[in-house]
Tab-separated table of C-alpha atoms in Angstrom:
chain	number	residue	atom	x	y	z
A	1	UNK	CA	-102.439	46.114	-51.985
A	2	UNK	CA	-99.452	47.995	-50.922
A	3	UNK	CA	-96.410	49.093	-53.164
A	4	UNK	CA	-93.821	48.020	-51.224
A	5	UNK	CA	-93.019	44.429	-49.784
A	6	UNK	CA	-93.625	43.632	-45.872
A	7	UNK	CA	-92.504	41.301	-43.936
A	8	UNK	CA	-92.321	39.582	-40.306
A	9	UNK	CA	-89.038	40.135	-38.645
A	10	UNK	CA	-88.258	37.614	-35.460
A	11	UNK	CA	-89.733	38.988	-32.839
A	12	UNK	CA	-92.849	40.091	-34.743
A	13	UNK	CA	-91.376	43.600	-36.216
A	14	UNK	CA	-93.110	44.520	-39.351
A	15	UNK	CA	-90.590	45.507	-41.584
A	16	UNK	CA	-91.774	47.937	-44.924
A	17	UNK	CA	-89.330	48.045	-47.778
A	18	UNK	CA	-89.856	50.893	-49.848
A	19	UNK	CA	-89.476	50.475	-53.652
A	20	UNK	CA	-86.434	52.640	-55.372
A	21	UNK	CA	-87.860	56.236	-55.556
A	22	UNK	CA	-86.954	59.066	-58.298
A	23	UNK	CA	-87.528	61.585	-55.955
A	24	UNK	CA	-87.762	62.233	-52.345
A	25	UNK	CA	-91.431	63.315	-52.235
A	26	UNK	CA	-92.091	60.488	-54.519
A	27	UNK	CA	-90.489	58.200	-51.365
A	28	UNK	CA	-92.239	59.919	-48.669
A	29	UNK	CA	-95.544	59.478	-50.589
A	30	UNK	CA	-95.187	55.796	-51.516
A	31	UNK	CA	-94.468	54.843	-47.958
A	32	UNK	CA	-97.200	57.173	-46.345
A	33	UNK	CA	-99.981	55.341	-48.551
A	34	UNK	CA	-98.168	52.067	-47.781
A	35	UNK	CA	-98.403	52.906	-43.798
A	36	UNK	CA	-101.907	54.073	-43.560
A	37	UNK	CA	-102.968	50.987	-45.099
A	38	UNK	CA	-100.861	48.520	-42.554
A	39	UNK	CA	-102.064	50.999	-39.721
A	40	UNK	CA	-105.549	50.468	-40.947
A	41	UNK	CA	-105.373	46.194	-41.021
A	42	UNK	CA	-103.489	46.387	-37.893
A	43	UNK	CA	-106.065	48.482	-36.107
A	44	UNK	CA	-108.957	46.032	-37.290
A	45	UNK	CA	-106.809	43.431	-34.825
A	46	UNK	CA	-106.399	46.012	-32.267
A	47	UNK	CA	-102.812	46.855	-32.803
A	48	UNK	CA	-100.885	49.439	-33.298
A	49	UNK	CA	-97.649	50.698	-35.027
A	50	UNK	CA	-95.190	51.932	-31.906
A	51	UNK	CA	-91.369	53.304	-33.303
A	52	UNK	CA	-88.813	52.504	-30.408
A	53	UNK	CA	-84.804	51.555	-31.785
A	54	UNK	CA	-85.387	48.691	-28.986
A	55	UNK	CA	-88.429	47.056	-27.566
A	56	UNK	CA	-88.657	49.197	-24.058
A	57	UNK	CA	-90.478	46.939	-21.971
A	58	UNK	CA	-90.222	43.016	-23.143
A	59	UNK	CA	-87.385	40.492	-22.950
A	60	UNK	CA	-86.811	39.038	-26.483
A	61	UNK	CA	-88.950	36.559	-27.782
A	62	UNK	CA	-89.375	35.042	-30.943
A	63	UNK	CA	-91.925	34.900	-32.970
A	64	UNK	CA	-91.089	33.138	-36.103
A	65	UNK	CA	-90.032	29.858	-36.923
A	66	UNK	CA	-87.495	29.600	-39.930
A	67	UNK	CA	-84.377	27.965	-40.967
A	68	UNK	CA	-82.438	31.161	-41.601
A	69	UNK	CA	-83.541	32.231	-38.317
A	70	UNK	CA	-82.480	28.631	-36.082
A	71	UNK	CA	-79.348	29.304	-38.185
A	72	UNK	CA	-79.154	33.798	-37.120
A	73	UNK	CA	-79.835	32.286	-33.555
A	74	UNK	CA	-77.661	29.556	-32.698
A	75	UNK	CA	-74.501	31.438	-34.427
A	76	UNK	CA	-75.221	34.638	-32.500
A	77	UNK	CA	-75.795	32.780	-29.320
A	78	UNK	CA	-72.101	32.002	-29.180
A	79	UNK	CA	-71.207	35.509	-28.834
A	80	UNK	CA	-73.467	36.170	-25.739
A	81	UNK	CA	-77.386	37.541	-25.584
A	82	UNK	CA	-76.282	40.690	-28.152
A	83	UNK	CA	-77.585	38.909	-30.926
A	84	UNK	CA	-81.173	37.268	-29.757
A	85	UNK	CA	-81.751	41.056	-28.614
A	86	UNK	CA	-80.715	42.149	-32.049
A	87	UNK	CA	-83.001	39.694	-34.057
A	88	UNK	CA	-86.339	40.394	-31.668
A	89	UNK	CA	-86.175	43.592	-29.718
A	90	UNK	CA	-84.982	46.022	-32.024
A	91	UNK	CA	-85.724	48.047	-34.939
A	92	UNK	CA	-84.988	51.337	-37.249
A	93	UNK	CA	-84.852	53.525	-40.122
A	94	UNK	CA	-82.453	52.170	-43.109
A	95	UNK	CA	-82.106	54.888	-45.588
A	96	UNK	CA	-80.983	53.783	-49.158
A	97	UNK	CA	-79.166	56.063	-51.117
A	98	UNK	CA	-77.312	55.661	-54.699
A	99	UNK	CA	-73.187	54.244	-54.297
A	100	UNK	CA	-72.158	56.728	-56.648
A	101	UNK	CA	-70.624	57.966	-59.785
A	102	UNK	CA	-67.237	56.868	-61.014
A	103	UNK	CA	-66.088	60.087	-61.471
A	104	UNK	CA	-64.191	61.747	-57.833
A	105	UNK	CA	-66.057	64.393	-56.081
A	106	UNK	CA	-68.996	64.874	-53.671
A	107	UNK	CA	-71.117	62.394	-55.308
A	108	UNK	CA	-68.078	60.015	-56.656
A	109	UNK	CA	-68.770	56.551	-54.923
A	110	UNK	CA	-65.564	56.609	-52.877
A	111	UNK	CA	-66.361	60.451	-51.126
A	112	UNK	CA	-69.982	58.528	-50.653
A	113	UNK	CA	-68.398	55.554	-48.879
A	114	UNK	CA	-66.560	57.435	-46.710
A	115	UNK	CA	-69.320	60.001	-46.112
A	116	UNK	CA	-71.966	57.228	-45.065
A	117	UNK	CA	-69.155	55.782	-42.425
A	118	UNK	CA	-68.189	59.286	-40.877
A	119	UNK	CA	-72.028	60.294	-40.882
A	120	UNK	CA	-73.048	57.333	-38.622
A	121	UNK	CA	-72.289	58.270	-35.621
A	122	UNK	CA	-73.984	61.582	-36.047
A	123	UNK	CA	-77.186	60.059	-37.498
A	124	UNK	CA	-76.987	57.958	-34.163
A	125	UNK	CA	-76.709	60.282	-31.817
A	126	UNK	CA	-78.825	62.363	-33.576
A	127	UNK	CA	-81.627	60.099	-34.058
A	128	UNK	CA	-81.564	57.881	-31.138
A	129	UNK	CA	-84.400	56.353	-29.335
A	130	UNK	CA	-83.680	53.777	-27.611
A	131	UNK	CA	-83.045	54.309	-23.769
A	132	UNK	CA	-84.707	51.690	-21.873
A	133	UNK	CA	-84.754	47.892	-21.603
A	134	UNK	CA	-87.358	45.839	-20.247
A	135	UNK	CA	-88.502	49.121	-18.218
A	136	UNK	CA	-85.655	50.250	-16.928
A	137	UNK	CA	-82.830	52.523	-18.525
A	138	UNK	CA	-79.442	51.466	-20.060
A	139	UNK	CA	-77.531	54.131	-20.010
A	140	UNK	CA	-76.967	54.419	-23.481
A	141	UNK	CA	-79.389	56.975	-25.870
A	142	UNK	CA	-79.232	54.460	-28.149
A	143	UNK	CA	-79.022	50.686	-26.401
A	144	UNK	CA	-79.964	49.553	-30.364
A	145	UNK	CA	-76.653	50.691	-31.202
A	146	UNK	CA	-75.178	49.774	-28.260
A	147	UNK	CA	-76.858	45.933	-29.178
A	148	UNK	CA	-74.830	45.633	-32.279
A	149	UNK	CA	-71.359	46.544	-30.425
A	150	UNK	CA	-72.430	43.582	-28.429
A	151	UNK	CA	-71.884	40.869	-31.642
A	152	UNK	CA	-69.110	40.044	-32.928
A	153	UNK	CA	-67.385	42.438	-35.490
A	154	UNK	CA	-66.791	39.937	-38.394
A	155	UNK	CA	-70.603	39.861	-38.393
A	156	UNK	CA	-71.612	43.753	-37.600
A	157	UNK	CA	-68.705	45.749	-38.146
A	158	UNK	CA	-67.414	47.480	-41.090
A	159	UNK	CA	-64.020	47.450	-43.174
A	160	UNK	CA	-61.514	49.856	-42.599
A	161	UNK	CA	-61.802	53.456	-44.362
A	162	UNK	CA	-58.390	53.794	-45.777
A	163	UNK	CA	-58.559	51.791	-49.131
A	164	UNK	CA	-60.843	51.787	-52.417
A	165	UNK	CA	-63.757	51.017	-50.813
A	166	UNK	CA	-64.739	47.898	-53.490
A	167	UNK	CA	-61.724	45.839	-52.549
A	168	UNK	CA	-61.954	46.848	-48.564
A	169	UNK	CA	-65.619	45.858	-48.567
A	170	UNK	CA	-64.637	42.207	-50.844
A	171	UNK	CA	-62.082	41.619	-47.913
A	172	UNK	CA	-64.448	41.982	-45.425
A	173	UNK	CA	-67.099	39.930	-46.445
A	174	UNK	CA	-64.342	37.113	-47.492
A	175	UNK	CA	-62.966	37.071	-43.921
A	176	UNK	CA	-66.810	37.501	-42.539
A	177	UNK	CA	-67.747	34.812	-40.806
A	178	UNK	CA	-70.250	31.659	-42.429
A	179	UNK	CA	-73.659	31.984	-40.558
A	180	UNK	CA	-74.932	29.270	-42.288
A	181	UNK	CA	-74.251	26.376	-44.901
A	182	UNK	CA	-78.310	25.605	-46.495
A	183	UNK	CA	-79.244	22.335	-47.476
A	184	UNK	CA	-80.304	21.884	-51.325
A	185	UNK	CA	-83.624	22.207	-50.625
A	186	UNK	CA	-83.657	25.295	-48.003
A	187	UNK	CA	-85.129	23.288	-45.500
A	188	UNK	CA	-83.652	23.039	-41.819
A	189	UNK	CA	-81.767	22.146	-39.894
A	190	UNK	CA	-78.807	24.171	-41.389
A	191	UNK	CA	-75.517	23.117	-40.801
A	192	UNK	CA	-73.861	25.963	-38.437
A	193	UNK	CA	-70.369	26.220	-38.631
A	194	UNK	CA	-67.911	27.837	-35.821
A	195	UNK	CA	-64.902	29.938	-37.394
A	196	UNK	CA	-65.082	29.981	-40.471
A	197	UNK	CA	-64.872	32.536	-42.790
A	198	UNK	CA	-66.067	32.673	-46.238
A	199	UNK	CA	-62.702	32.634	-47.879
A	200	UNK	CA	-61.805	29.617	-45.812
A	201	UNK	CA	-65.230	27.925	-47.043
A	202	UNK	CA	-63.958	28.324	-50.613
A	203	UNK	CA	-60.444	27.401	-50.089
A	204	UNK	CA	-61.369	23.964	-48.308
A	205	UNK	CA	-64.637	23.168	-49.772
A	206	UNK	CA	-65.986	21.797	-46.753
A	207	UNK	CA	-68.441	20.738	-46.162
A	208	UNK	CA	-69.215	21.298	-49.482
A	209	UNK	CA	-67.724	23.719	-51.979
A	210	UNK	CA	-69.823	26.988	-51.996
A	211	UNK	CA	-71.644	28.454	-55.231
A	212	UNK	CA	-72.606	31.723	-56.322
A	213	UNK	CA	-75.787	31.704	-54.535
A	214	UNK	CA	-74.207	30.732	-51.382
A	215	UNK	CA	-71.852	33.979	-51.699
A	216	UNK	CA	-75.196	35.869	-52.514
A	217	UNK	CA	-77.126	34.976	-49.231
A	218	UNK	CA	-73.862	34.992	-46.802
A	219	UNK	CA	-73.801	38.753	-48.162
A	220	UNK	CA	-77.832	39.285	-46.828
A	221	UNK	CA	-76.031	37.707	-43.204
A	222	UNK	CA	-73.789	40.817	-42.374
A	223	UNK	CA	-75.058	43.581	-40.730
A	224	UNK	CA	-72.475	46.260	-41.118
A	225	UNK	CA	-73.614	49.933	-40.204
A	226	UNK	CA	-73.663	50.645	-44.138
A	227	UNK	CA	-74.293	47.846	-46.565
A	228	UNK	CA	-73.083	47.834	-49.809
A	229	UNK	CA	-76.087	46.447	-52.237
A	230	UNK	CA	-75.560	47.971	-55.344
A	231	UNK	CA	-76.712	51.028	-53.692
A	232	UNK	CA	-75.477	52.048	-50.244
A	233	UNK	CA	-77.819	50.889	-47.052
A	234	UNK	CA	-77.610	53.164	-43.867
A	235	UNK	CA	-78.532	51.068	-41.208
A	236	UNK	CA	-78.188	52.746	-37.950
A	237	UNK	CA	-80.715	54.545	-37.481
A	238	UNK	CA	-82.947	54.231	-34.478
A	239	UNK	CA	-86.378	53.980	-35.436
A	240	UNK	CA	-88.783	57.497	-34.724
A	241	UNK	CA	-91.649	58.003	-32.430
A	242	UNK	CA	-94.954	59.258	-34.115
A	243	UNK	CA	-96.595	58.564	-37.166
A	244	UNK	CA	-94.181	60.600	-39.533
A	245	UNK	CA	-91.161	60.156	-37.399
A	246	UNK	CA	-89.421	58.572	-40.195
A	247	UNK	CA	-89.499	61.684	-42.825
A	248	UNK	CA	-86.899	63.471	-41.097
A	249	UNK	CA	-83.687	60.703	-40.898
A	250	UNK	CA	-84.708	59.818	-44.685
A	251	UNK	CA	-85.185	63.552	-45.788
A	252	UNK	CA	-82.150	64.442	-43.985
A	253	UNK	CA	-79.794	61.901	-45.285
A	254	UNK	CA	-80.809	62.136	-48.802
A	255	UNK	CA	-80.354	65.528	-48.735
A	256	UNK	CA	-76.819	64.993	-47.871
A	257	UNK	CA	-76.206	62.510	-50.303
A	258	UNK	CA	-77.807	63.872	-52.980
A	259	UNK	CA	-77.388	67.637	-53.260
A	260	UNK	CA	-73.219	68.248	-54.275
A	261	UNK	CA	-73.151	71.468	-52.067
A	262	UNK	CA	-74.536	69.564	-48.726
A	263	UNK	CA	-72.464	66.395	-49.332
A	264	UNK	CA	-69.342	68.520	-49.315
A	265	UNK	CA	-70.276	71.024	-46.183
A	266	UNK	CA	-71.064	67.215	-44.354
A	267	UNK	CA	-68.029	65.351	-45.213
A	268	UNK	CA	-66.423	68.702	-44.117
A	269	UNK	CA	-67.993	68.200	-40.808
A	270	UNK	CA	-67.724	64.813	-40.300
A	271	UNK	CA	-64.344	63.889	-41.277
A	272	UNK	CA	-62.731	65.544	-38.183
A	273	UNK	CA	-64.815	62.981	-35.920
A	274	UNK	CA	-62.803	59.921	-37.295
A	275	UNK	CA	-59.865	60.977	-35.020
A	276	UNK	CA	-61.196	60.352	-32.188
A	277	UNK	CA	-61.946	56.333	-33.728
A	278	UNK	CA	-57.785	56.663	-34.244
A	279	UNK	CA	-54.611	56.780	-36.893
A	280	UNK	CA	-55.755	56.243	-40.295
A	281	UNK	CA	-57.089	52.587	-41.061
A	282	UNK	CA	-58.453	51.594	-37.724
A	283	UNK	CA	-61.495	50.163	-37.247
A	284	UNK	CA	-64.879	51.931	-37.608
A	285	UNK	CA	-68.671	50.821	-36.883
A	286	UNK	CA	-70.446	49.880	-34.012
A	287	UNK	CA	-67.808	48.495	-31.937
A	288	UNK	CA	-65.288	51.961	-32.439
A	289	UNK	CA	-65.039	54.460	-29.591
A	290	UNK	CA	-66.523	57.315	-31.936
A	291	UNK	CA	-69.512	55.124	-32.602
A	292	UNK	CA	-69.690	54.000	-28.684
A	293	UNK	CA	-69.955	57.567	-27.733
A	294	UNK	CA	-72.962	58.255	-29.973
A	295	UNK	CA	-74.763	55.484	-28.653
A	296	UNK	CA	-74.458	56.419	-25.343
A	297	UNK	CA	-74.472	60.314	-25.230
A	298	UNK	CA	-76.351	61.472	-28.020
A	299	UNK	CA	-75.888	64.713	-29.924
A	300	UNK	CA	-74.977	65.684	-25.725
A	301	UNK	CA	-71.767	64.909	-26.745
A	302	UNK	CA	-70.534	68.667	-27.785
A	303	UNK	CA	-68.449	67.781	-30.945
A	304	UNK	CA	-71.678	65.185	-32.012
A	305	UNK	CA	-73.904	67.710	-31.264
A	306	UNK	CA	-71.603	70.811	-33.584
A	307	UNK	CA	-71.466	68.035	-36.766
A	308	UNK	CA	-74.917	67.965	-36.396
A	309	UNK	CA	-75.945	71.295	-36.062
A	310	UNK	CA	-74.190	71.671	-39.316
A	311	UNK	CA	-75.284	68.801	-41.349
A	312	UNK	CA	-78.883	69.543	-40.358
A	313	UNK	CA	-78.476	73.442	-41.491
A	314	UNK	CA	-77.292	72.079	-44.794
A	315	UNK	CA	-80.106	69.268	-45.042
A	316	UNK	CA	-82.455	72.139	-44.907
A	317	UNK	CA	-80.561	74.455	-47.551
A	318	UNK	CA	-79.992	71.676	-50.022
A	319	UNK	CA	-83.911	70.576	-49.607
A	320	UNK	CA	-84.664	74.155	-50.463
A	321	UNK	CA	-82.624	74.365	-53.522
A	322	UNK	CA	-84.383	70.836	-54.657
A	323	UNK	CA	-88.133	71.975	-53.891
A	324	UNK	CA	-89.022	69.614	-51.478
A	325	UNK	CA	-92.620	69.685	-49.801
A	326	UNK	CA	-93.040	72.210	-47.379
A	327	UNK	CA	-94.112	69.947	-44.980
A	328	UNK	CA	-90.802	67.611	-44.504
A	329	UNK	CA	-88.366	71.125	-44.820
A	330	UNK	CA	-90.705	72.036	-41.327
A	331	UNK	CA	-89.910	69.016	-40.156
A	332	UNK	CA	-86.434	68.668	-40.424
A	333	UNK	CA	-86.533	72.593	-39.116
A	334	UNK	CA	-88.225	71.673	-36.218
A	335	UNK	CA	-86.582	68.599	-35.263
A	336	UNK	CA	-83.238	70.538	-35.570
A	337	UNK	CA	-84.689	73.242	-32.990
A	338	UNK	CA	-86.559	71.048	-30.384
A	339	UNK	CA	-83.632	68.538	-30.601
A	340	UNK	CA	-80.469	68.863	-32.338
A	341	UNK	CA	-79.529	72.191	-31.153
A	342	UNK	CA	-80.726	71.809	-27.271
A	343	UNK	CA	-78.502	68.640	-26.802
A	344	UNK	CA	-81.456	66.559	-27.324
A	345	UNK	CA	-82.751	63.547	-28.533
A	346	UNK	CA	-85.997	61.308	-28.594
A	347	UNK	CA	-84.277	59.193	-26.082
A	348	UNK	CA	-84.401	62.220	-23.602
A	349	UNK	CA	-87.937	62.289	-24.130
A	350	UNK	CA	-88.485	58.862	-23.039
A	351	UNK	CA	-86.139	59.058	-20.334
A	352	UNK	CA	-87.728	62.048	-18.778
A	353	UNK	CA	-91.384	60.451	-19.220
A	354	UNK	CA	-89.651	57.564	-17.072
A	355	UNK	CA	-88.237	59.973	-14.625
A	356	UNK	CA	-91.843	61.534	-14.322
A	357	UNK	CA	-93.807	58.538	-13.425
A	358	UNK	CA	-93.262	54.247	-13.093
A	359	UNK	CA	-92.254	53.020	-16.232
A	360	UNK	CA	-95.162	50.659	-16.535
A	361	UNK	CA	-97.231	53.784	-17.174
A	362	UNK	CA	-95.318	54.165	-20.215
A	363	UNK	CA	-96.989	50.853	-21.109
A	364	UNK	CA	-99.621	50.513	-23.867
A	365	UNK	CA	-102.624	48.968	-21.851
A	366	UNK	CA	-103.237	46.809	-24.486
A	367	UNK	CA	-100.202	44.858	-24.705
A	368	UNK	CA	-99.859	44.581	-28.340
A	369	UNK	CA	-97.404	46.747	-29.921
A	370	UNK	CA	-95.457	46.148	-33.641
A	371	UNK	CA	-92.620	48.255	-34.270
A	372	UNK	CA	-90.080	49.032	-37.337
């Protein structure tokens, strides 16, 4: 039995969602025992676990058959082929971290709103992984991120900065659009509507007037970069090569979240960034030019690369101060010398295996990879 749920995503990623954790060893723990036992059923099929942000080789495809996910496709099909990509070919590392205290300062839950938004780009670049599509590159590090840009904003962007961030993020889900209006007994068809937002659902009532649970599930239909949950979801996060690849975007960001000292010496960093997105209040997320530049460069973008030097120096210092394991402060040490502070990225990797040989050697014979 494992200790965390799993499910099927569309195009047959496995998806592992780790329970709430007291600690960060207790996390990285709970989710290595949870792995080795999906690695172990999956190898009795022949399969294997494979981390890419976006399915290198295949076209999407679907694999499973649901309501919700007619509904996802035929309401991201009238934005273009972004959002079919976005349901089967891609996948990542979404870090959970607490919203909060009311209190200001470096762990007050408006510092930690703004801190997950300015991070993002530099957890993108930093982390991408994601270079090629259907064999061939994109020219983006991280065509994942690159995906979401490609759907509409109302149902991947995020609200503006400037603002207390409860009533910025109630806005934006009211004016978000409806993906979906279920029947009363969950099964499909679902009705599909075109244009209309959730505030406009409750001020007509049509085509019926909307409940609580209706506002609950539209909520679990927006893919900002950071989703507010109670807690706060990072989302953009290509996911890692290797069996462990993980440890270091979760060690990282926690320790940035959670140690006062590191949150402050990142926000420091960060918040110069958000001028190149523009004045105060406009827009952020995947669709901003900050956020476009990440994708694409990587951490070779100089001032990318200089945030992260710095937030990776105090990851490491603040996960020395909280005892962590030896073994994920050597990773995050090691990740910061073979990648962050050459320029570098997993993406390079992949692009330079490509550059070394046909991209169909990159291929795993068998044909059978899961990701996420």
């Amino acid at each position: 039995p494992l200790n965390a749920p799993l499910t099927l995503e569309p195009g047959g990623q496995l998806e592992l969602s780790s329970l709430p954790a007291a600690s960060l060893t207790e996390c990285v723990s709970a989710v290595q025992a949870d792995l080795e036992a999906v690695r172990g059923t999956l190898h009795s099929h022949h399969l294997t676990l494979s981390g890419f942000g976006a399915d290198p080789w295949r076209p999407p495809v679907r694999v499973l058959r649901e309501p919700r996910y007619d509904a996802l496709e035929a309401s991201l099909d009238r934005g273009g082929p972004a959002g079919r990509r976005m349901m089967c070919s891609t996948a990542s590392v979404q870090v959970c971290v607490d919203a909060g205290h009311e209190e200001p300062g470096p762990l007050g839950h408006a510092r930690r709103w703004r801190l997950a938004h300015l991070l993002g780009p530099v957890l993108v670049a930093a982390f991408a992984n994601s270079p090629l599509q259907e064999g061939r590159p994109t020219g983006w590090r991280s065509t994942r991120q690159a995906v979401w840009a490609g759907i509409v904003p109302g149902r991947s962007g995020a609200p503006p900065l400037e603002g207390e961030p409860r009533e910025t993020w109630t806005r934006h889900v009211l004016d978000a659009p409806v993906m979906c209006v279920r029947t009363a007994r969950g099964e499909g068809p679902w009705d599909v509507p075109e244009s209309l937002s959730f505030r406009s659902w409750i001020r007509s009532g049509d085509p019926r007037p909307p409940t609580r649970e209706d506002l609950d599930y539209h909520l679990t239909t927006l893919f900002p970069p950071v989703r507010a949950r109670g807690h706060l979801e990072l989302r953009m996060i290509d996911a890692q090569p290797g069996e462990d690849g993980w440890i270091v975007p979760l060690a990282v960001t926690s320790a940035l979240f959670d140690d006062p000292e590191a949150a402050e010496t990142a926000y420091r960093a960060v918040k110069p960034l958000a001028e190149r997105d523009g004045p105060p209040g406009s827009a952020t997320g995947p669709h901003s030019p900050l956020w476009l530049d990440a994708a694409r460069h990587g951490p070779a973008d100089a001032e990318l690369r200089e945030a992260a030097v710095t937030c990776f120096a105090a990851a490491g210092d603040a996960l020395a101060r909280t005892g962590a394991d030896t073994s994920v402060r050597d990773a995050v040490a090691t990740y910061a010398e073979e990648y962050v502070a050459r320029g570098r990225c997993p993406a390079d990797d992949l692009l330079d295996a490509a550059r070394r040989q046909d991209t169909t050697g990159l291929h795993d014979t068998t044909g059978k990879d899961a990701h996420r």
